[in-house]
Coordinates of N, CA and C in Angstrom, one line a residue:
X1 N 76.9 -86.5 -115.0 CA 75.9 -87.4 -114.5 C 74.8 -86.7 -113.7
X2 N 75.1 -85.8 -112.9 CA 74.1 -85.0 -112.2 C 73.2 -84.2 -113.1
X3 N 73.7 -83.7 -114.2 CA 72.9 -82.9 -115.1 C 71.9 -83.8 -115.8
X4 N 72.3 -85.0 -116.1 CA 71.4 -86.0 -116.7 C 70.3 -86.4 -115.8
X5 N 70.7 -86.6 -114.5 CA 69.7 -87.0 -113.5 C 68.7 -85.8 -113.3
X6 N 69.1 -84.6 -113.3 CA 68.2 -83.4 -113.1 C 67.3 -83.3 -114.3
X7 N 67.8 -83.5 -115.5 CA 67.0 -83.5 -116.7 C 65.9 -84.6 -116.7
X8 N 66.3 -85.8 -116.3 CA 65.4 -86.9 -116.2 C 64.3 -86.6 -115.1
X9 N 64.6 -86.0 -114.1 CA 63.7 -85.6 -113.0 C 62.6 -84.6 -113.5
X10 N 63.0 -83.8 -114.5 CA 62.1 -82.8 -115.0 C 61.2 -83.2 -116.1
X11 N 61.2 -84.5 -116.5 CA 60.4 -85.0 -117.6 C 59.0 -85.3 -117.1
X12 N 58.1 -85.4 -118.1 CA 56.7 -85.7 -117.8 C 56.6 -87.1 -117.2
X13 N 57.3 -88.0 -117.7 CA 57.3 -89.4 -117.2 C 57.7 -89.4 -115.7
X14 N 58.8 -88.7 -115.4 CA 59.2 -88.7 -114.0 C 58.2 -88.0 -113.1
X15 N 57.6 -87.0 -113.5 CA 56.6 -86.3 -112.7 C 55.4 -87.2 -112.5
X16 N 55.0 -87.9 -113.5 CA 53.9 -88.8 -113.3 C 54.2 -90.0 -112.5
X17 N 55.5 -90.5 -112.7 CA 56.0 -91.6 -111.9 C 55.9 -91.3 -110.4
X18 N 56.4 -90.1 -110.0 CA 56.5 -89.8 -108.6 C 55.1 -89.4 -108.0
X19 N 54.1 -89.0 -108.9 CA 52.8 -88.5 -108.3 C 51.8 -89.6 -108.4
X20 N 51.9 -90.5 -109.3 CA 50.8 -91.5 -109.6 C 51.3 -92.9 -109.3
X21 N 50.8 -93.5 -108.1 CA 51.2 -94.8 -107.8 C 50.6 -95.9 -108.7
X22 N 49.4 -95.6 -109.2 CA 48.8 -96.6 -110.1 C 49.6 -96.6 -111.4
X23 N 50.1 -95.5 -111.9 CA 51.0 -95.5 -113.1 C 52.2 -96.3 -112.8
X24 N 52.8 -96.2 -111.7 CA 54.0 -97.0 -111.3 C 53.6 -98.5 -111.4
X25 N 52.5 -98.9 -110.9 CA 52.1 -100.3 -111.0 C 51.9 -100.8 -112.4
X26 N 51.3 -99.9 -113.2 CA 51.1 -100.3 -114.6 C 52.4 -100.5 -115.4
X27 N 53.3 -99.6 -115.1 CA 54.7 -99.7 -115.7 C 55.3 -101.0 -115.2
X28 N 55.2 -101.2 -113.9 CA 55.7 -102.5 -113.4 C 55.1 -103.7 -114.0
X29 N 53.9 -103.7 -114.3 CA 53.2 -104.8 -115.0 C 53.7 -105.0 -116.4
X30 N 53.9 -103.8 -117.1 CA 54.5 -103.9 -118.4 C 55.9 -104.5 -118.4
X31 N 56.7 -104.1 -117.4 CA 58.0 -104.7 -117.3 C 57.9 -106.2 -117.0
X32 N 57.0 -106.6 -116.2 CA 56.8 -108.1 -115.9 C 56.3 -108.8 -117.1
X33 N 55.5 -108.2 -117.9 CA 55.0 -108.8 -119.2 C 56.2 -109.0 -120.1
X34 N 57.0 -108.0 -120.2 CA 58.2 -108.1 -121.1 C 59.2 -109.2 -120.6
X35 N 59.4 -109.3 -119.4 CA 60.3 -110.3 -118.8 C 59.7 -111.7 -119.1
X36 N 58.4 -111.8 -118.9 CA 57.7 -113.1 -119.2 C 57.7 -113.4 -120.7
X37 N 57.6 -112.4 -121.6 CA 57.7 -112.7 -123.0 C 59.1 -113.2 -123.4
X38 N 60.2 -112.7 -122.8 CA 61.5 -113.2 -123.0 C 61.6 -114.7 -122.5
X39 N 61.0 -114.9 -121.3 CA 61.0 -116.3 -120.7 C 60.3 -117.2 -121.7
X40 N 59.2 -116.8 -122.2 CA 58.4 -117.6 -123.2 C 59.3 -117.9 -124.4
X41 N 60.0 -116.9 -124.9 CA 60.8 -117.2 -126.1 C 61.9 -118.2 -125.8
X42 N 62.5 -118.1 -124.6 CA 63.6 -119.0 -124.2 C 63.0 -120.5 -124.1
X43 N 61.8 -120.6 -123.4 CA 61.2 -121.9 -123.3 C 60.8 -122.5 -124.6
X44 N 60.2 -121.6 -125.5 CA 59.8 -122.1 -126.8 C 61.0 -122.5 -127.6
X45 N 62.1 -121.7 -127.6 CA 63.3 -122.1 -128.3 C 63.9 -123.4 -127.8
X46 N 63.9 -123.5 -126.4 CA 64.4 -124.7 -125.8 C 63.6 -125.9 -126.2
X47 N 62.3 -125.8 -126.2 CA 61.4 -126.8 -126.6 C 61.6 -127.3 -128.0
X48 N 61.8 -126.3 -128.9 CA 62.0 -126.7 -130.3 C 63.4 -127.3 -130.5
X49 N 64.4 -126.7 -129.9 CA 65.8 -127.1 -130.0 C 66.0 -128.5 -129.5
X50 N 65.5 -128.7 -128.2 CA 65.7 -130.0 -127.6 C 64.5 -131.0 -127.9
X51 N 63.6 -130.6 -128.7 CA 62.4 -131.4 -129.0 C 61.7 -131.9 -127.8
X52 N 61.4 -130.9 -126.9 CA 60.8 -131.2 -125.6 C 59.4 -130.6 -125.6
X53 N 58.4 -131.6 -125.5 CA 57.0 -131.1 -125.4 C 56.8 -130.4 -124.1
X54 N 57.5 -130.7 -123.0 CA 57.4 -130.0 -121.7 C 57.7 -128.6 -121.8
X55 N 58.8 -128.2 -122.5 CA 59.1 -126.8 -122.6 C 58.1 -126.1 -123.5
X56 N 57.7 -126.7 -124.5 CA 56.7 -126.1 -125.4 C 55.4 -125.9 -124.6
X57 N 55.0 -126.9 -123.8 CA 53.8 -126.8 -123.0 C 53.9 -125.6 -122.0
X58 N 55.1 -125.5 -121.4 CA 55.3 -124.4 -120.4 C 55.3 -123.0 -121.1
X59 N 55.8 -123.0 -122.3 CA 55.8 -121.7 -123.1 C 54.4 -121.3 -123.4
X60 N 53.6 -122.3 -123.7 CA 52.2 -122.0 -124.0 C 51.5 -121.5 -122.7
X61 N 51.8 -122.2 -121.6 CA 51.2 -121.8 -120.3 C 51.5 -120.4 -120.0
X62 N 52.8 -120.0 -120.1 CA 53.2 -118.7 -119.8 C 52.6 -117.7 -120.8
X63 N 52.4 -118.1 -122.0 CA 51.8 -117.2 -123.0 C 50.3 -116.9 -122.6
X64 N 49.7 -117.9 -122.1 CA 48.3 -117.7 -121.6 C 48.3 -116.8 -120.3
X65 N 49.3 -116.9 -119.5 CA 49.4 -116.0 -118.3 C 49.6 -114.6 -118.8
X66 N 50.4 -114.4 -119.8 CA 50.6 -113.0 -120.4 C 49.3 -112.5 -120.9
X67 N 48.6 -113.4 -121.6 CA 47.3 -113.0 -122.2 C 46.3 -112.6 -121.0
X68 N 46.3 -113.3 -119.9 CA 45.5 -113.0 -118.8 C 45.9 -111.6 -118.3
X69 N 47.2 -111.3 -118.1 CA 47.6 -110.0 -117.6 C 47.2 -108.9 -118.5
X70 N 47.3 -109.1 -119.8 CA 46.9 -108.1 -120.8 C 45.4 -107.9 -120.7
X71 N 44.7 -109.0 -120.6 CA 43.2 -108.9 -120.5 C 42.8 -108.2 -119.2
X72 N 43.5 -108.4 -118.2 CA 43.1 -107.7 -116.9 C 43.4 -106.2 -117.0
X73 N 44.6 -105.9 -117.4 CA 45.0 -104.5 -117.4 C 44.4 -103.7 -118.5
X74 N 44.4 -104.3 -119.7 CA 43.8 -103.7 -120.9 C 43.7 -102.2 -120.8
X75 N 42.6 -101.6 -121.1 CA 42.4 -100.2 -121.0 C 41.5 -99.8 -119.8
X76 N 41.6 -100.7 -118.8 CA 40.8 -100.4 -117.6 C 41.6 -99.4 -116.7
X77 N 40.8 -98.5 -116.2 CA 41.4 -97.6 -115.2 C 41.4 -98.3 -113.9
X78 N 42.5 -98.3 -113.2 CA 42.6 -99.0 -111.9 C 41.7 -98.4 -110.8
X79 N 41.2 -97.2 -111.1 CA 40.2 -96.6 -110.1 C 38.8 -97.0 -110.4
X80 N 38.5 -97.6 -111.5 CA 37.1 -98.1 -111.9 C 36.9 -99.4 -111.1
X81 N 36.2 -99.3 -110.0 CA 36.1 -100.4 -109.1 C 35.1 -101.5 -109.7
X82 N 34.0 -101.1 -110.3 CA 33.1 -102.1 -110.8 C 33.7 -102.9 -111.9
X83 N 34.3 -102.3 -112.9 CA 34.9 -103.0 -114.0 C 36.1 -103.7 -113.5
X84 N 36.8 -103.2 -112.5 CA 37.9 -103.9 -111.9 C 37.5 -105.2 -111.2
X85 N 36.4 -105.2 -110.6 CA 36.0 -106.5 -110.0 C 35.5 -107.5 -111.0
X86 N 35.0 -107.0 -112.1 CA 34.7 -107.9 -113.3 C 36.0 -108.6 -113.8
X87 N 37.0 -107.7 -114.0 CA 38.3 -108.2 -114.5 C 38.9 -109.2 -113.4
X88 N 38.8 -108.9 -112.2 CA 39.3 -109.7 -111.1 C 38.6 -111.1 -111.2
X89 N 37.3 -111.1 -111.4 CA 36.5 -112.4 -111.5 C 37.0 -113.1 -112.7
X90 N 37.1 -112.4 -113.8 CA 37.6 -113.1 -115.1 C 38.9 -113.7 -114.9
X91 N 39.8 -113.0 -114.2 CA 41.1 -113.6 -113.9 C 41.0 -114.9 -113.1
X92 N 40.2 -114.9 -112.1 CA 40.0 -116.1 -111.3 C 39.5 -117.3 -112.1
X93 N 38.5 -117.0 -113.0 CA 37.9 -118.0 -113.8 C 39.0 -118.6 -114.8
X94 N 39.8 -117.7 -115.4 CA 40.8 -118.2 -116.3 C 41.9 -118.9 -115.6
X95 N 42.3 -118.5 -114.4 CA 43.3 -119.2 -113.7 C 42.7 -120.6 -113.2
X96 N 41.5 -120.7 -112.9 CA 40.9 -122.0 -112.5 C 41.0 -123.0 -113.7
X97 N 40.7 -122.6 -114.9 CA 40.8 -123.5 -116.0 C 42.3 -123.8 -116.3
X98 N 43.1 -122.8 -116.2 CA 44.6 -123.1 -116.4 C 45.1 -124.0 -115.4
X99 N 44.6 -123.9 -114.2 CA 45.0 -124.8 -113.1 C 44.8 -126.3 -113.5
X100 N 43.7 -126.5 -114.2 CA 43.4 -127.9 -114.7 C 44.4 -128.4 -115.7
X101 N 44.8 -127.5 -116.6 CA 45.9 -127.8 -117.6 C 47.2 -128.1 -116.8
X102 N 47.5 -127.3 -115.8 CA 48.7 -127.5 -115.1 C 48.7 -128.8 -114.3
X103 N 47.5 -129.2 -113.8 CA 47.3 -130.5 -113.1 C 47.7 -131.6 -114.0
X104 N 47.2 -131.6 -115.3 CA 47.5 -132.6 -116.2 C 49.0 -132.7 -116.5
X105 N 49.7 -131.5 -116.6 CA 51.1 -131.5 -116.8 C 51.8 -132.2 -115.6
X106 N 51.4 -131.9 -114.4 CA 52.0 -132.4 -113.2 C 51.8 -134.0 -113.1
X107 N 50.6 -134.4 -113.5 CA 50.3 -135.8 -113.5 C 51.2 -136.6 -114.5
X108 N 51.4 -136.0 -115.7 CA 52.3 -136.6 -116.6 C 53.7 -136.7 -116.1
X109 N 54.2 -135.6 -115.4 CA 55.5 -135.6 -114.8 C 55.6 -136.7 -113.8
X110 N 54.7 -136.9 -112.9 CA 54.7 -137.9 -111.9 C 54.5 -139.3 -112.5
X111 N 53.6 -139.4 -113.4 CA 53.3 -140.7 -114.0 C 54.5 -141.2 -114.8
X112 N 55.2 -140.4 -115.5 CA 56.3 -140.8 -116.3 C 57.6 -140.7 -115.5
X113 N 57.6 -140.3 -114.3 CA 58.7 -140.2 -113.4 C 59.9 -139.4 -114.1
X114 N 59.5 -138.3 -114.7 CA 60.5 -137.4 -115.4 C 60.4 -136.1 -114.8
X115 N 61.5 -135.3 -115.0 CA 61.5 -133.9 -114.6 C 62.1 -133.1 -115.8
X116 N 62.1 -131.8 -115.6 CA 62.7 -131.0 -116.7 C 64.2 -131.1 -116.7
X117 N 64.8 -131.1 -117.8 CA 66.2 -131.2 -117.9 C 66.7 -130.0 -118.7
X118 N 67.7 -129.3 -118.1 CA 68.3 -128.1 -118.8 C 69.7 -128.4 -119.0
X119 N 70.2 -128.1 -120.2 CA 71.6 -128.4 -120.5 C 72.4 -127.1 -120.4
X120 N 73.7 -127.2 -120.1 CA 74.6 -126.1 -120.1 C 74.2 -125.0 -119.1
X121 N 74.3 -123.8 -119.6 CA 74.0 -122.6 -118.8 C 72.5 -122.3 -118.7
X122 N 71.7 -123.0 -119.4 CA 70.3 -122.7 -119.4 C 69.7 -122.9 -118.1
X123 N 70.2 -123.9 -117.3 CA 69.7 -124.1 -115.9 C 69.9 -122.8 -115.1
X124 N 71.0 -122.1 -115.3 CA 71.2 -120.9 -114.5 C 70.3 -119.8 -114.8
X125 N 70.0 -119.7 -116.1 CA 69.1 -118.7 -116.6 C 67.7 -119.0 -116.0
X126 N 67.3 -120.2 -116.1 CA 65.9 -120.6 -115.6 C 65.8 -120.4 -114.1
X127 N 66.9 -120.7 -113.4 CA 66.9 -120.6 -111.9 C 66.9 -119.1 -111.5
X128 N 67.7 -118.3 -112.3 CA 67.7 -116.8 -112.1 C 66.3 -116.2 -112.2
X129 N 65.6 -116.6 -113.3 CA 64.3 -116.1 -113.5 C 63.3 -116.6 -112.4
X130 N 63.4 -117.9 -112.0 CA 62.5 -118.4 -111.0 C 62.7 -117.7 -109.7
X131 N 63.9 -117.4 -109.3 CA 64.1 -116.7 -108.0 C 63.7 -115.3 -108.1
X132 N 64.0 -114.6 -109.2 CA 63.6 -113.3 -109.5 C 62.1 -113.2 -109.4
X133 N 61.4 -114.1 -110.0 CA 59.9 -114.1 -110.1 C 59.3 -114.3 -108.7
X134 N 59.8 -115.3 -108.0 CA 59.2 -115.6 -106.7 C 59.5 -114.5 -105.7
X135 N 60.6 -113.9 -105.7 CA 60.9 -112.8 -104.7 C 60.1 -111.6 -105.0
X136 N 60.1 -111.2 -106.3 CA 59.3 -110.0 -106.7 C 57.8 -110.2 -106.5
X137 N 57.3 -111.4 -106.8 CA 55.9 -111.7 -106.6 C 55.4 -111.6 -105.2
X138 N 56.2 -112.2 -104.3 CA 55.9 -112.2 -102.9 C 55.9 -110.8 -102.3
X139 N 56.9 -110.0 -102.7 CA 57.0 -108.6 -102.2 C 55.8 -107.8 -102.7
X140 N 55.5 -108.0 -104.0 CA 54.4 -107.2 -104.6 C 53.0 -107.6 -104.1
X141 N 52.8 -108.8 -103.8 CA 51.5 -109.2 -103.2 C 51.2 -108.5 -101.9
X142 N 52.2 -108.3 -101.1 CA 52.0 -107.6 -99.8 C 52.0 -106.1 -100.1
X143 N 52.8 -105.6 -101.0 CA 52.8 -104.2 -101.3 C 51.5 -103.7 -101.9
X144 N 50.9 -104.5 -102.7 CA 49.7 -104.0 -103.5 C 48.5 -103.9 -102.6
X145 N 48.5 -104.5 -101.5 CA 47.3 -104.4 -100.6 C 46.9 -103.0 -100.2
X146 N 47.9 -102.1 -100.2 CA 47.6 -100.7 -99.8 C 46.8 -99.9 -100.8
X147 N 46.9 -100.4 -102.1 CA 46.2 -99.7 -103.2 C 44.7 -100.0 -103.3
X148 N 44.3 -101.1 -102.7 CA 42.9 -101.5 -102.7 C 42.3 -101.5 -104.1
X149 N 43.0 -102.1 -105.1 CA 42.6 -102.1 -106.5 C 42.4 -103.6 -106.9
X150 N 41.2 -104.0 -107.3 CA 41.1 -105.4 -107.8 C 41.9 -105.7 -109.0
X151 N 42.0 -104.7 -109.9 CA 42.8 -105.0 -111.1 C 44.2 -105.3 -110.8
X152 N 44.8 -104.4 -110.0 CA 46.2 -104.6 -109.6 C 46.4 -105.9 -108.8
X153 N 45.4 -106.2 -107.9 CA 45.5 -107.4 -107.1 C 45.5 -108.7 -108.0
X154 N 44.6 -108.6 -109.0 CA 44.6 -109.8 -110.0 C 45.9 -109.9 -110.7
X155 N 46.4 -108.8 -111.2 CA 47.7 -108.8 -111.9 C 48.8 -109.4 -111.0
X156 N 48.8 -109.0 -109.8 CA 49.8 -109.6 -108.8 C 49.6 -111.0 -108.6
X157 N 48.4 -111.5 -108.5 CA 48.1 -112.9 -108.4 C 48.6 -113.7 -109.6
X158 N 48.5 -113.1 -110.7 CA 49.0 -113.8 -111.9 C 50.5 -113.9 -111.9
X159 N 51.2 -112.8 -111.4 CA 52.6 -112.8 -111.2 C 53.0 -113.9 -110.2
X160 N 52.3 -114.1 -109.2 CA 52.5 -115.2 -108.2 C 52.4 -116.6 -108.8
X161 N 51.4 -116.7 -109.6 CA 51.2 -118.0 -110.3 C 52.3 -118.3 -111.2
X162 N 52.7 -117.3 -112.0 CA 53.9 -117.5 -112.9 C 55.1 -117.8 -112.1
X163 N 55.3 -117.2 -111.0 CA 56.5 -117.5 -110.2 C 56.5 -119.0 -109.6
X164 N 55.3 -119.4 -109.2 CA 55.2 -120.8 -108.7 C 55.4 -121.8 -109.8
X165 N 54.9 -121.5 -111.0 CA 55.1 -122.5 -112.1 C 56.6 -122.5 -112.5
X166 N 57.3 -121.4 -112.4 CA 58.7 -121.4 -112.7 C 59.5 -122.2 -111.7
X167 N 59.0 -122.2 -110.5 CA 59.7 -123.1 -109.5 C 59.4 -124.5 -109.8
X168 N 58.2 -124.8 -110.2 CA 57.8 -126.2 -110.6 C 58.7 -126.7 -111.8
X169 N 59.0 -125.8 -112.7 CA 59.7 -126.2 -113.9 C 61.2 -126.4 -113.6
X170 N 61.7 -126.0 -112.4 CA 63.0 -126.2 -112.0 C 63.2 -127.6 -111.5
X171 N 62.2 -128.3 -111.1 CA 62.3 -129.7 -110.6 C 62.7 -130.7 -111.6

């Protein structure tokens, strides 16, 4: 086991990981995007299987959040401040419009006096994701402040939005 650990420490990836904090953040964002894609697939499958427009709407909402993350990170260098602020502004505008769609969803939930219903073990998977998302998003929002990067700040804001919507979907 120690030999494997030593070999891994000597790889190019490990050297870059330990030296470049921005690289760590980009890998972290790719991991978050992957987790969200799995969550989208579960929501979409649940929506189709249970014939639930709510699940399908949330799957689409999360897909748009993934799209925003990819658009923010894209091929932008996190050190490019001017382009970073443009991406930050774009993120804010897109979240503003998505907030209106979420408002409509919440109005329907309140108006119809319904909530999301999960059957079987699906509730545990959704709760696990929601708590994972909220804990990591809150920690990362505070941690990212030291990098002073608008691109990474925007990406962490999207993580926080996704976490809050996952909490909403547990109600």
